[in-house]
Short mmCIF file of C-alpha atoms and ligand atoms in Angstrom, two decimals:
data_model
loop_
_atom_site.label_atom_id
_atom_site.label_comp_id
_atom_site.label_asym_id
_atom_site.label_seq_id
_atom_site.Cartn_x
_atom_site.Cartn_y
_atom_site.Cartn_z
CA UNK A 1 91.36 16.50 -100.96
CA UNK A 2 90.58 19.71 -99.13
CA UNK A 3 89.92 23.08 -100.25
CA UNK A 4 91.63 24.93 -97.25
CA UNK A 5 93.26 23.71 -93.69
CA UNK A 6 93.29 26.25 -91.52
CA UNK A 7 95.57 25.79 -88.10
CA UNK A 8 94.50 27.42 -84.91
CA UNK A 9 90.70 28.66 -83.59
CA UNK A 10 91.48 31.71 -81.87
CA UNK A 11 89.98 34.85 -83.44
CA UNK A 12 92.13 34.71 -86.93
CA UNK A 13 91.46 31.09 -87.55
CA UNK A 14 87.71 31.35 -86.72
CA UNK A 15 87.06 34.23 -88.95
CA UNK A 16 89.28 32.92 -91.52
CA UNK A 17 86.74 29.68 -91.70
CA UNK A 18 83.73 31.71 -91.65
CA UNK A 19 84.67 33.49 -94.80
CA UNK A 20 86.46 30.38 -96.06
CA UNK A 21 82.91 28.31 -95.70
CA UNK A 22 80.87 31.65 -96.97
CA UNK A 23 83.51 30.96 -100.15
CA UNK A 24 81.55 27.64 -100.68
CA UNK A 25 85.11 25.81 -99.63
CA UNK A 26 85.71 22.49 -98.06
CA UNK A 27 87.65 23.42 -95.53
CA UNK A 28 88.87 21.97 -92.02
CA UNK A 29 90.15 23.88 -88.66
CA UNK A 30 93.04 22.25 -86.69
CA UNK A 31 93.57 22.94 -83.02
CA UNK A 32 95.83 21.69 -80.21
CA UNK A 33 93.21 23.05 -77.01
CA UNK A 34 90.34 21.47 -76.78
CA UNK A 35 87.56 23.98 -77.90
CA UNK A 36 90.61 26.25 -77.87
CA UNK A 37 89.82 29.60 -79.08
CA UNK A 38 93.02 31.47 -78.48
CA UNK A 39 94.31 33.73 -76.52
CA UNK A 40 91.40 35.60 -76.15
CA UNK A 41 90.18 33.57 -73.78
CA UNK A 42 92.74 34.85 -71.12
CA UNK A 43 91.54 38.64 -71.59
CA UNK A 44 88.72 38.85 -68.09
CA UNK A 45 87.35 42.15 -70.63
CA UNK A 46 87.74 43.24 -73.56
CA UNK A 47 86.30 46.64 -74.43
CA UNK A 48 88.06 47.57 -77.12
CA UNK A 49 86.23 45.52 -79.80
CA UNK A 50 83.38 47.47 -82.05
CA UNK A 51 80.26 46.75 -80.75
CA UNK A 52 80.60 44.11 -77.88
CA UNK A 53 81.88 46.33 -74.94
CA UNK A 54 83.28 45.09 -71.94
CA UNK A 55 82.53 41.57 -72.92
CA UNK A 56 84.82 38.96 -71.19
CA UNK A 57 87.20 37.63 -73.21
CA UNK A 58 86.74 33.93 -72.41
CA UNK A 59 82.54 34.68 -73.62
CA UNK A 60 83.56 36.15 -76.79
CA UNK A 61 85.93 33.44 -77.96
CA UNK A 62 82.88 31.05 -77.36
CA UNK A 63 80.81 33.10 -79.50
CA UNK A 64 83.22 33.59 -82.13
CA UNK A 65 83.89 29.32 -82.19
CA UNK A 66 79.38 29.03 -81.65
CA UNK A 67 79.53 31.37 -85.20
CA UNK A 68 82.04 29.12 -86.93
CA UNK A 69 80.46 25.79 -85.33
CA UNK A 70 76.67 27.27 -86.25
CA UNK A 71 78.47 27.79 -90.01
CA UNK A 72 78.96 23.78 -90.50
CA UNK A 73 82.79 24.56 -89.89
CA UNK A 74 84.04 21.25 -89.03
CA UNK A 75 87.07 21.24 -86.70
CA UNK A 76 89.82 18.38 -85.50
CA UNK A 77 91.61 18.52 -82.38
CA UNK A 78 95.32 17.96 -82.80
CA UNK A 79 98.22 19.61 -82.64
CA UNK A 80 99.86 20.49 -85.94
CA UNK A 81 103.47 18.86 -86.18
CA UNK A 82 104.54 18.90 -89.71
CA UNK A 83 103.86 20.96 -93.15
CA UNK A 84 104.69 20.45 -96.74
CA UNK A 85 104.16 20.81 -100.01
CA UNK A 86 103.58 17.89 -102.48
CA UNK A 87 106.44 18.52 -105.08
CA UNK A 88 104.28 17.44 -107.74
CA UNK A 89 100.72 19.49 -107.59
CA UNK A 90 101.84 21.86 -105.13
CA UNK A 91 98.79 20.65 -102.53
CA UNK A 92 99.78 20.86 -98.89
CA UNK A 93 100.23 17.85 -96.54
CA UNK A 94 99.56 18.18 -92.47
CA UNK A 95 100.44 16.16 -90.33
CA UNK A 96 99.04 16.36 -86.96
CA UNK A 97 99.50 14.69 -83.19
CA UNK A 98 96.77 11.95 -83.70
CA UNK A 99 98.86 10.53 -86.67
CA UNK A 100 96.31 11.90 -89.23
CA UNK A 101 97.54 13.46 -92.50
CA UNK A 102 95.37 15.50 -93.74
CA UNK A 103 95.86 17.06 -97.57
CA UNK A 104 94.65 20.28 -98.83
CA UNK A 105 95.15 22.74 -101.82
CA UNK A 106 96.02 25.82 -99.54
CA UNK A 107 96.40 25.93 -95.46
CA UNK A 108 95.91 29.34 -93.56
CA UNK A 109 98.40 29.77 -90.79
CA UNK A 110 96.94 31.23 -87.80
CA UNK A 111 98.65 29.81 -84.53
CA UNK A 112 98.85 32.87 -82.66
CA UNK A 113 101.72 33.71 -80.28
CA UNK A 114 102.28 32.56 -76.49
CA UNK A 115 103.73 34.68 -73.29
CA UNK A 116 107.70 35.13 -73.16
CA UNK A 117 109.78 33.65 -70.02
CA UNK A 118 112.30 35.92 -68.74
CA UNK A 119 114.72 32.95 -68.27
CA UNK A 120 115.45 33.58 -64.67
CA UNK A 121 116.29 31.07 -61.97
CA UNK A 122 113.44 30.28 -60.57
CA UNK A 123 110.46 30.77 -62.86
CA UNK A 124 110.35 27.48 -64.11
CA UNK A 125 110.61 25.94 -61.02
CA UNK A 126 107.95 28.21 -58.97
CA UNK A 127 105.55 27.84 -62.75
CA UNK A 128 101.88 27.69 -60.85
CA UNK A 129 103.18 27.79 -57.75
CA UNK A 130 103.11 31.61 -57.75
CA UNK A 131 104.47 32.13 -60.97
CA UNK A 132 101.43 33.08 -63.31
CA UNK A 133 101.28 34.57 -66.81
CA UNK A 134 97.96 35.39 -66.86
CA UNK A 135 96.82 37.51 -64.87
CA UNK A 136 93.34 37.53 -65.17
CA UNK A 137 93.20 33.28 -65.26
CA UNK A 138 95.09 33.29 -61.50
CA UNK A 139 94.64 36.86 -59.82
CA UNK A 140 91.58 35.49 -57.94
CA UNK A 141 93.86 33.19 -56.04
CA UNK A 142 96.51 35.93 -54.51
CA UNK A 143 93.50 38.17 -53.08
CA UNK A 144 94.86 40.13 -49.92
CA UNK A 145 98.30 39.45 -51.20
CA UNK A 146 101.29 41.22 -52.46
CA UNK A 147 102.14 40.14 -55.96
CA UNK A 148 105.37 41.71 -58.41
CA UNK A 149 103.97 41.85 -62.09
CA UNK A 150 107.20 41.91 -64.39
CA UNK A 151 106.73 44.31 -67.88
CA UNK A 152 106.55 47.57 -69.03
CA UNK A 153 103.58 47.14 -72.04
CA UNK A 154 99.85 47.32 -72.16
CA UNK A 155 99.63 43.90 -70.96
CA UNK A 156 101.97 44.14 -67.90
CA UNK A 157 99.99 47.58 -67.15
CA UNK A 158 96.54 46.30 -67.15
CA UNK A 159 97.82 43.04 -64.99
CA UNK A 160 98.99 45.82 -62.21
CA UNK A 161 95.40 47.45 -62.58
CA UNK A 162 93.40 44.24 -62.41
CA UNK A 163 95.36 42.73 -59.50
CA UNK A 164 95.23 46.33 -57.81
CA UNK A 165 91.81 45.49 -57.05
CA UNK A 166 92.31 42.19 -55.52
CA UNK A 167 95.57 42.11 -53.55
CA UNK A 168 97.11 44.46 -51.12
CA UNK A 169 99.88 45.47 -53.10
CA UNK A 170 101.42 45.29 -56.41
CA UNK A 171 105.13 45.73 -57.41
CA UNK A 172 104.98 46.54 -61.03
CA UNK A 173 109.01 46.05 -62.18
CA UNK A 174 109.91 47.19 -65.68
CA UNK A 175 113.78 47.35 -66.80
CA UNK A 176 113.08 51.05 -68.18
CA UNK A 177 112.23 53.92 -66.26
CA UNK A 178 109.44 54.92 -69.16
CA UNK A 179 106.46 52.34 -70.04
CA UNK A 180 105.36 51.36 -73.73
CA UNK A 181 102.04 51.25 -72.74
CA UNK A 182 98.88 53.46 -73.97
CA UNK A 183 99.30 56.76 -72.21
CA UNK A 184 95.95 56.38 -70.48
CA UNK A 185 96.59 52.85 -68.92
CA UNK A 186 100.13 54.81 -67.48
CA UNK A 187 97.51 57.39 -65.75
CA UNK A 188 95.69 54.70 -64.29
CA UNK A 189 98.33 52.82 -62.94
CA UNK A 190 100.47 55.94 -61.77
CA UNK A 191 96.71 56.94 -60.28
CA UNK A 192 96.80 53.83 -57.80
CA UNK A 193 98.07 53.86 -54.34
CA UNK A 194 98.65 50.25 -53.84
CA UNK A 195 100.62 50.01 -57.06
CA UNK A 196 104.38 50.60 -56.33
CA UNK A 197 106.34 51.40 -59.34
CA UNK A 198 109.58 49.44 -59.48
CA UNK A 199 111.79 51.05 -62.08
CA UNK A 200 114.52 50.69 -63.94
CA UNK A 201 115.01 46.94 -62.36
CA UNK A 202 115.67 43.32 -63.71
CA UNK A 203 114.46 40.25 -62.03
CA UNK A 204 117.73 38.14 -61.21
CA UNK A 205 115.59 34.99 -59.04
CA UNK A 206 112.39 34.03 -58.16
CA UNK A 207 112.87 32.87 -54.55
CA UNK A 208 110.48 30.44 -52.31
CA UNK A 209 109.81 27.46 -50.59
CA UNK A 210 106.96 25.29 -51.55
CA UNK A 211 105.86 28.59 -52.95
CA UNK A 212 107.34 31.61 -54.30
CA UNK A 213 107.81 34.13 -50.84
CA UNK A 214 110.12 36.96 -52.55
CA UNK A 215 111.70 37.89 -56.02
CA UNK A 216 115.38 39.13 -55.92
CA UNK A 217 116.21 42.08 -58.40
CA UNK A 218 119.66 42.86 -60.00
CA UNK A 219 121.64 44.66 -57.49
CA UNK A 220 120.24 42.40 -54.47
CA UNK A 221 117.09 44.31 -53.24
CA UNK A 222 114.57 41.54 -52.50
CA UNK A 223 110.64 41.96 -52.56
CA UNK A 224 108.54 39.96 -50.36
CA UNK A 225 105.35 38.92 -52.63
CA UNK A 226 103.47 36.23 -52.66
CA UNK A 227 102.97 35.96 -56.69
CA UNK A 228 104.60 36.88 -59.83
CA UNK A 229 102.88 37.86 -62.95
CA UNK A 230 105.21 37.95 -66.15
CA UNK A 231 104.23 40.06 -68.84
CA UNK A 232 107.39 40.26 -70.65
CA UNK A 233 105.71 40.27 -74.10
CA UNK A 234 105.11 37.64 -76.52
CA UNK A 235 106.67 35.31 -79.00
CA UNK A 236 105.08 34.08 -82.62
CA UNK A 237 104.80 30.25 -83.12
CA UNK A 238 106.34 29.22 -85.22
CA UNK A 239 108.39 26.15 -84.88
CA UNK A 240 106.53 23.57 -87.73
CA UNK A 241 106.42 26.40 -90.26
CA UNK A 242 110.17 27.27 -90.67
CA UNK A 243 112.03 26.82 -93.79
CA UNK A 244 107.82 26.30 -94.86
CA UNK A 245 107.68 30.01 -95.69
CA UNK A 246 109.87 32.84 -95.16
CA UNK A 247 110.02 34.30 -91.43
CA UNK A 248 111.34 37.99 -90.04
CA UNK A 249 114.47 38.02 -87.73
CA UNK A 250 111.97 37.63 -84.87
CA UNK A 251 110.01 34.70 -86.16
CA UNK A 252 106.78 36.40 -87.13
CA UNK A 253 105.41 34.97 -90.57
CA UNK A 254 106.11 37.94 -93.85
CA UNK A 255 103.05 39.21 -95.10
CA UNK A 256 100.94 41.99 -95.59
CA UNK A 257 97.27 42.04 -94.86
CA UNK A 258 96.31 39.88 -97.51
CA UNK A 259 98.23 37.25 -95.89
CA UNK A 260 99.92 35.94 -98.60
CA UNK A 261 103.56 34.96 -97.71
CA UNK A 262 106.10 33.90 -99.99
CA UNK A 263 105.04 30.11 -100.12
CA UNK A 264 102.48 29.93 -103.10
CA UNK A 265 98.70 28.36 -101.23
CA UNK A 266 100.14 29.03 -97.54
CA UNK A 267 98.47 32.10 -96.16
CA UNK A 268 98.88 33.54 -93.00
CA UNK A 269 96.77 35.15 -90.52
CA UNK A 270 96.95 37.14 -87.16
CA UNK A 271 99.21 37.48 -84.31
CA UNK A 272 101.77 35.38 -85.89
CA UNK A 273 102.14 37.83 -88.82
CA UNK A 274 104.34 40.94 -89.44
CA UNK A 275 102.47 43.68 -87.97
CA UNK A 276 102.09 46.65 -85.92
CA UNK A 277 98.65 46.13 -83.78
CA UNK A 278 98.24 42.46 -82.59
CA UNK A 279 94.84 42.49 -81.04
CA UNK A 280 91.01 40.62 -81.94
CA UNK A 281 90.21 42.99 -83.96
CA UNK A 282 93.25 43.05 -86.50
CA UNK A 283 93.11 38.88 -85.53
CA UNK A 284 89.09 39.16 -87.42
CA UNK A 285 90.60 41.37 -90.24
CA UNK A 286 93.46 38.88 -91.08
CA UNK A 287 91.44 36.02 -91.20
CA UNK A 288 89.06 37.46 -93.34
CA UNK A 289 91.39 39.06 -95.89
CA UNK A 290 93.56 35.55 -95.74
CA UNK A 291 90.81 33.87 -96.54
CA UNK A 292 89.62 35.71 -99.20
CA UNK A 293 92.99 35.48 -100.62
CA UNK A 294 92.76 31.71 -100.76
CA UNK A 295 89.55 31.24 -102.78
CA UNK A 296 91.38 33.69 -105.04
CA UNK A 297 94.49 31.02 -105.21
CA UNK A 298 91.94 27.95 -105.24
CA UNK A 299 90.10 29.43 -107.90
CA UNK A 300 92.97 30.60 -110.21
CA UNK A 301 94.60 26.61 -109.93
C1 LIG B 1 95.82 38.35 -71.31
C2 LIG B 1 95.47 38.89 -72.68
C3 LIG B 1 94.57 39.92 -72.80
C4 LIG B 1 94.22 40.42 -74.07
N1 LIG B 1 93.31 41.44 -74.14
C5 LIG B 1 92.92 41.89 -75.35
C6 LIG B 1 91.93 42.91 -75.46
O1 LIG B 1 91.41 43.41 -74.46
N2 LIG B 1 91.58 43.33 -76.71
C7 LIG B 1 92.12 42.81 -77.84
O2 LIG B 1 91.73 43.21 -78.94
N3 LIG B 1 93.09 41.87 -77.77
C8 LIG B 1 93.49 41.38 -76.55
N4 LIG B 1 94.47 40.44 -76.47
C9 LIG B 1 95.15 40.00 -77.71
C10 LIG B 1 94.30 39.02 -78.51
O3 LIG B 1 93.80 38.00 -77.67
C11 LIG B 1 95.13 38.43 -79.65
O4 LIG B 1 95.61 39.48 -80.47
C12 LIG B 1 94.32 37.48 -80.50
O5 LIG B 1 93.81 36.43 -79.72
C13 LIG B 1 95.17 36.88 -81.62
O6 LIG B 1 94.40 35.96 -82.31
P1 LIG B 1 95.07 34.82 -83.22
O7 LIG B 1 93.94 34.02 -83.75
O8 LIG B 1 96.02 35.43 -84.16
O9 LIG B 1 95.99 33.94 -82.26
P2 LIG B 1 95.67 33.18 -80.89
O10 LIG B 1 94.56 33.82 -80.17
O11 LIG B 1 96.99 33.06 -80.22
O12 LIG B 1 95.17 31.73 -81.36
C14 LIG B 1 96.06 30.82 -81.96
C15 LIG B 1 95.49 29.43 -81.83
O13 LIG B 1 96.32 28.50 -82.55
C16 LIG B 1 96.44 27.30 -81.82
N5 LIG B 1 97.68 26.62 -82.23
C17 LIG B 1 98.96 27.05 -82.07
N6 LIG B 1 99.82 26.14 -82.60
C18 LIG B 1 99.08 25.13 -83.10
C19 LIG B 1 99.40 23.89 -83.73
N7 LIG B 1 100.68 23.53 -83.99
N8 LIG B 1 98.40 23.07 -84.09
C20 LIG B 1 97.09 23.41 -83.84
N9 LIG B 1 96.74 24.59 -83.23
C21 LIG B 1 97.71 25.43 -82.87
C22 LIG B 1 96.48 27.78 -80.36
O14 LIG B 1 96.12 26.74 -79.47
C23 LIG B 1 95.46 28.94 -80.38
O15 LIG B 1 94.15 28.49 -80.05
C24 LIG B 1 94.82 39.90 -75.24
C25 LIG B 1 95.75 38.85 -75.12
C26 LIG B 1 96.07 38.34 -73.86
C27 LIG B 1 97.08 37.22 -73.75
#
């Protein structure tokens, strides 16, 4: 049997094995993406983490895995589709998309969170064929253009910015008429004369042919664009650990930065916890503290 499964290799899970494997345990990373390393990847820079600035995103997830790979970590690439608990021992069971089961004495939780859908007529149907959630992966192909991003956060805000530089206009609609975002990224944006600010709005439809050509808001006034960008936020998942351990009202795994949640051996780590900041850095922090926490629990069996 295992020491430690950990599920997911974006930053959380990655640091989590590096201190799990410094902790001299036998340990194993699950992921569903192929040399996934989270949602990092998407970020085109990220210049907010100590000591590697203005790095691009998709680079530093590569290092981060290279660091874990370098470290022996040994990795299986599956999704996750099941979790319990042996009644008898208390050792966890996973069972994963290839049909392996794989049995451990403590799993560390770190599978991240993915973009929201606004639900709107439309978006599905136009999804990569001008509707984008990423920025940064699909701006390149809407140079010249007029694009809508759809969001009122950091990560609707710096989609605006980056596409400001490669189409001819940007409709940034948010359903407010004030932004959430860091007061310095509303500067910026406010700053740029090809960014039109689209406020207090709702998308009803995405509208197009082959492609998307307009996006209709609440109240009938229709945009012309040529791309959407949603950044409407994001959502923990979560799906194979309920009833496994107990979840807030919106889904996000309790625990404190020790990662500990209220399923004795099943830690959790990263943007899928209860907290404030959901960035890299906090991602690194979790996965070190959660894995600390399980040699603790491993130990003390
Ligand atoms: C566009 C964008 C830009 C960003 N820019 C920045 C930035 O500039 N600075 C910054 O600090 N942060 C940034 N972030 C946030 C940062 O990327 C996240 O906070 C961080 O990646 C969270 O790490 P994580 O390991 O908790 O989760 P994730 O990165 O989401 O990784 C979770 C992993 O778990 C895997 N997984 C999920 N379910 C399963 C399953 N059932 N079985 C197996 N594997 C599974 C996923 O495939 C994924 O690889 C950005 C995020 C995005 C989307």
């Amino acid at each position: 049997m295992l020491d430690l499964i950990i599920i997911g290799s974006g930053p959380a899970g990655l640091s989590a094995a590096i201190y799990g494997i410094r902790a001299n345990l036998n340990l194993l990373v699950i992921e569903k993406d192929y040399e996934g390393t989270g949602q990092v990847a998407l970020s085109s820079k990220v210049d907010n983490y100590l000591g590697l600035p203005g790095m691009d995103g998709y680079s530093m997830g590569e290092q981060f895995r290279q660091h874990a790979v370098d470290f022996g970590v040994k990795f299986l690439e599956a999704s996750v589709t099941e979790l319990k608990q042996d009644p008898g021992d208390k050792h966890w069971i996973v069972k994963s998309s290839d049909g392996s089961e794989n049995e451990a004495k403590a799993v560390i939780y770190a599978a991240g969170a993915v973009h929201r859908h606004l639900g709107v007529k439309g978006e599905n149907e136009f999804s990569a064929k001008g509707v984008s959630y990423c920025a940064t992966c699909d701006g390149a192909f809407y140079r010249g253009k007029v694009t809508a991003v759809v969001g009122g956060g950091d990560t609707a805000l710096d989609d605006a910015l980056y596409l400001s530089g490669l189409c001819e206009k940007v409709y940034l609609i948010h359903r407010r008429d004030e932004f959430r975002a860091a007061e310095i990224t509303v500067s910026k944006v406010k700053a740029k004369e090809n960014i039109e600010l689209v406020l207090n709005s709702q998308v009803e439809e995405i509208l197009g042919d082959e492609r998307v050509n307009a996006v209709r808001l609440v109240g009938g006034r229709t945009l012309d664009i040529n791309g959407i960008f949603i950044a409407a936020g994001s959502v923990p998942v979560t799906d194979v650990v309920k009833g496994v351990a107990e979840l807030n009202p919106a889904g996000y795994v309790v625990a404190d930065e020790t990662g500990i949640t209220s399923a004795p051996g099943f830690f959790v780590a990263g943007d899928v916890r209860t907290k404030t900041l959901r960035q890299v850095v906090t991602a690194v922090s979790d996965g070190a503290n959660a894995a600390t926490s399980a040699a603790h629990y491993i130990t003390n069996l």
